[in-house]
Amino acid sequence: MSKHYEVVIIGTGPAGLTAAIYSSRANRKTIVLEGPEPGGQLTATTEVENFPGFDNGVQGPEMMDIFRRQAQRFNAETVYEIATKVDFSQRPFQVWTDGPNHYTADAVIVATGARAKKLNIPSEEEYYGYGISGCATCDGFFYRGKNVMVVGGGDTAMEDALYLANLASSVTIIHRRQEFRASKIMVDRAKQHPKISFILDSTIDEFVGESKMGIKSLTGVKIKNIATGEITEHKIDGVFLAIGHTPNTDIFKGILDTDEVGYLTTRGKSTFTNIPGVFACGDVQDPIYRQAVTAAGSGCAASIDADRWMNEHS
Ligand code: NDP
């Protein structure tokens, strides 16, 4: 069945749901297509302590439930469907999903997010969120006084290691080569930091953990030296993956402009994409900050941009 909405939001998470709160409060008929990971990356984290307004912290999935209920309170609809194809070549815009419906829209807000790249090795899924993290700024605080590892040799790895060194008692950067992709100044800063050490030519072969009273936690890693093949086990409290992010932009390829990595590009300080009436917010257009609060802020901006654009083009 084909259904028409003034605003179709593709993707959940703080960006998409904040856009839904603003669009529905502006009395725009709004639907959110939740996508393959309803609630987005925060549903894979545990406690969120840095989102203003939650003075005692909040569990990531619970926070996304609150956002969703807040949007629904103003009559935004949310459906567990994955957008599979879009046609933005004419208005109304069209969106197809894996569900029974086809949607047409006056404006589309893309908030499909990004995903931290994973190593795809045994036990990674089991301990992700329980000692393995893809975001040092989000989870570093939980590792005060502990021993952590950062995987990667790019600028994010160096930046994460330096950030974590202010909190943890030791930080080990593990990188699969001798040479770094990161800028020299960042590598030098990390090398000069007394709490940071390096394991090079090496990769994590396996995550090791335990379960106490039903609560899982990472306790160590098995590391493989690529040159010698030798595997050694190291005790560690937390591992931060800094091996890059992948923006979720596959269905927009050839339709919306992206940078060389695949992040959607927006115009100036706005959320306008190259197609008038299609807006982008959150991590799908943000390779730099990637925080829940910045995503929510850009979701608000996208909704305001969409509302004003519809007023001018109705
Ligand atoms: P990058 O792609 O630059 O680096 C990813 C790193 O992870 C590389 O060292 C890569 O190794 C390693 N890696 C990738 N896959 C694996 C794997 N499966 N196993 C082990 N290691 C792996 O990503 P970043 O997130 O670091 O940076 C993205 C962009 O953002 C860059 O342009 C960067 O300069 C920029 N940035 C800038 C900052 C700043 O200026 N302050 C801060 C953070 C990011 P290898 O090198 O062998 O390929």
CSV table of C-alpha atoms in Angstrom, one decimal, residues 70-227:
chain,number,residue,atom,x,y,z
A,70,GLN,CA,8.5,11.6,23.0
A,71,ALA,CA,8.1,11.6,19.2
A,72,GLN,CA,5.0,9.3,19.3
A,73,ARG,CA,3.4,11.6,21.8
A,74,PHE,CA,3.1,14.2,19.1
A,75,ASN,CA,1.8,11.6,16.6
A,76,ALA,CA,5.0,10.8,14.8
A,77,GLU,CA,4.6,7.2,13.5
A,78,THR,CA,7.5,4.8,13.9
A,79,VAL,CA,7.7,1.5,12.0
A,80,TYR,CA,10.2,-1.3,12.1
A,81,GLU,CA,10.9,-1.2,8.4
A,82,ILE,CA,14.2,-0.9,6.5
A,83,ALA,CA,14.3,1.5,3.6
A,84,THR,CA,15.6,-0.5,0.6
A,85,LYS,CA,15.3,1.9,-2.3
A,86,VAL,CA,14.6,5.6,-2.9
A,87,ASP,CA,13.6,7.8,-5.8
A,88,PHE,CA,14.4,11.4,-5.3
A,89,SER,CA,14.3,12.4,-9.0
A,90,GLN,CA,10.8,13.9,-8.7
A,91,ARG,CA,8.4,15.1,-6.0
A,92,PRO,CA,6.7,13.6,-4.1
A,93,PHE,CA,9.8,11.6,-3.2
A,94,GLN,CA,9.4,7.8,-3.0
A,95,VAL,CA,10.8,5.4,-0.5
A,96,TRP,CA,10.4,1.6,-0.7
A,97,THR,CA,11.0,-0.7,2.3
A,98,ASP,CA,11.3,-4.3,3.2
A,99,GLY,CA,7.7,-4.1,4.6
A,100,PRO,CA,4.4,-4.1,2.7
A,101,ASN,CA,4.3,-0.3,2.3
A,102,HIS,CA,5.6,2.2,-0.1
A,103,TYR,CA,5.9,5.8,1.0
A,104,THR,CA,5.7,9.1,-0.7
A,105,ALA,CA,7.0,12.3,0.9
A,106,ASP,CA,7.1,16.0,0.5
A,107,ALA,CA,10.4,16.0,2.4
A,108,VAL,CA,12.9,13.3,3.4
A,109,ILE,CA,15.3,13.4,6.3
A,110,VAL,CA,18.1,10.9,6.1
A,111,ALA,CA,19.4,9.8,9.5
A,112,THR,CA,20.8,6.4,8.7
A,113,GLY,CA,23.9,6.8,10.9
A,114,ALA,CA,27.2,5.1,10.7
A,115,ARG,CA,28.7,2.0,12.2
A,116,ALA,CA,32.0,1.6,13.8
A,117,LYS,CA,34.0,-0.9,11.9
A,118,LYS,CA,34.6,-4.2,13.7
A,119,LEU,CA,37.3,-6.7,13.5
A,120,ASN,CA,34.9,-9.6,12.8
A,121,ILE,CA,36.8,-12.1,15.0
A,122,PRO,CA,35.5,-14.7,17.5
A,123,SER,CA,33.8,-13.3,20.7
A,124,GLU,CA,33.7,-9.7,19.4
A,125,GLU,CA,29.9,-9.7,19.3
A,126,GLU,CA,29.7,-11.4,22.7
A,127,TYR,CA,31.8,-8.7,24.5
A,128,TYR,CA,30.8,-5.7,22.4
A,129,GLY,CA,29.4,-3.2,24.9
A,130,TYR,CA,30.9,-5.3,27.8
A,131,GLY,CA,34.5,-4.2,27.5
A,132,ILE,CA,34.7,-3.6,23.7
A,133,SER,CA,33.7,-0.1,22.5
A,134,GLY,CA,33.7,1.8,19.3
A,135,CYS,CA,33.7,5.2,21.0
A,136,ALA,CA,36.4,6.4,23.5
A,137,THR,CA,34.6,9.7,24.2
A,138,CYS,CA,31.4,7.8,25.1
A,139,ASP,CA,32.8,5.0,27.2
A,140,GLY,CA,36.3,6.1,28.3
A,141,PHE,CA,35.0,7.4,31.6
A,142,PHE,CA,34.1,3.8,32.7
A,143,TYR,CA,37.8,2.9,32.5
A,144,ARG,CA,39.3,5.3,34.9
A,145,GLY,CA,42.3,3.8,36.5
A,146,LYS,CA,42.1,0.7,34.3
A,147,ASN,CA,44.2,-0.8,31.5
A,148,VAL,CA,42.9,-0.3,28.0
A,149,MET,CA,43.9,-1.0,24.4
A,150,VAL,CA,43.2,1.0,21.3
A,151,VAL,CA,43.1,-0.8,18.0
A,152,GLY,CA,44.2,1.1,14.9
A,153,GLY,CA,46.9,3.3,13.5
A,154,GLY,CA,44.9,6.3,12.2
A,155,ASP,CA,44.2,9.7,13.7
A,156,THR,CA,41.2,8.4,15.6
A,157,ALA,CA,43.4,5.8,17.3
A,158,MET,CA,45.9,8.4,18.3
A,159,GLU,CA,43.2,10.8,19.5
A,160,ASP,CA,41.4,8.1,21.4
A,161,ALA,CA,44.6,6.9,23.0
A,162,LEU,CA,45.5,10.5,24.2
A,163,TYR,CA,41.9,11.0,25.4
A,164,LEU,CA,42.0,7.7,27.3
A,165,ALA,CA,45.4,8.4,28.8
A,166,ASN,CA,43.8,11.1,30.9
A,167,LEU,CA,41.5,8.5,32.4
A,168,ALA,CA,43.0,5.1,32.3
A,169,SER,CA,46.2,4.0,34.1
A,170,SER,CA,47.7,2.6,30.9
A,171,VAL,CA,46.8,2.7,27.2
A,172,THR,CA,48.3,0.2,24.6
A,173,ILE,CA,47.9,1.0,21.0
A,174,ILE,CA,47.8,-2.1,18.9
A,175,HIS,CA,48.4,-1.6,15.1
A,176,ARG,CA,48.8,-4.1,12.3
A,177,ARG,CA,51.8,-2.4,10.7
A,178,GLN,CA,54.9,-0.5,11.7
A,179,GLU,CA,53.9,2.6,9.8
A,180,PHE,CA,51.0,4.8,10.9
A,181,ARG,CA,48.2,6.3,8.8
A,182,ALA,CA,47.8,9.0,11.4
A,183,SER,CA,49.5,12.4,11.0
A,184,LYS,CA,53.1,12.5,12.4
A,185,ILE,CA,52.2,15.1,15.0
A,186,MET,CA,49.5,12.8,16.5
A,187,VAL,CA,51.8,9.8,16.5
A,188,ASP,CA,54.6,11.8,18.2
A,189,ARG,CA,52.2,13.0,20.9
A,190,ALA,CA,51.1,9.5,21.6
A,191,LYS,CA,54.7,8.2,21.6
A,192,GLN,CA,55.7,10.9,24.0
A,193,HIS,CA,52.9,10.2,26.5
A,194,PRO,CA,54.2,8.3,29.5
A,195,LYS,CA,51.0,6.2,29.8
A,196,ILE,CA,50.9,5.1,26.1
A,197,SER,CA,52.7,2.1,24.7
A,198,PHE,CA,52.6,0.4,21.4
A,199,ILE,CA,52.3,-3.2,20.1
A,200,LEU,CA,53.0,-3.1,16.4
A,201,ASP,CA,52.8,-5.6,13.5
A,202,SER,CA,50.0,-7.2,15.5
A,203,THR,CA,46.3,-7.8,15.6
A,204,ILE,CA,43.8,-9.0,18.1
A,205,ASP,CA,43.2,-12.7,17.3
A,206,GLU,CA,40.5,-13.3,20.0
A,207,PHE,CA,38.7,-11.6,22.8
A,208,VAL,CA,38.7,-13.4,26.2
A,209,GLY,CA,36.1,-12.8,28.9
A,210,GLU,CA,34.1,-14.2,31.8
A,211,SER,CA,30.6,-14.1,33.1
A,212,LYS,CA,30.0,-13.5,36.8
A,213,MET,CA,26.5,-13.8,38.0
A,214,GLY,CA,25.2,-13.4,34.5
A,215,ILE,CA,27.2,-10.2,33.8
A,216,LYS,CA,29.7,-10.6,31.0
A,217,SER,CA,33.0,-8.7,31.0
A,218,LEU,CA,36.1,-8.7,28.9
A,219,THR,CA,39.2,-9.8,30.7
A,220,GLY,CA,41.9,-10.1,28.0
A,221,VAL,CA,42.8,-10.5,24.4
A,222,LYS,CA,44.9,-12.9,22.4
A,223,ILE,CA,47.3,-11.0,20.2
A,224,LYS,CA,48.9,-12.3,17.1
A,225,ASN,CA,52.3,-11.0,15.8
A,226,ILE,CA,51.8,-10.9,12.1
A,227,ALA,CA,55.5,-11.2,11.4
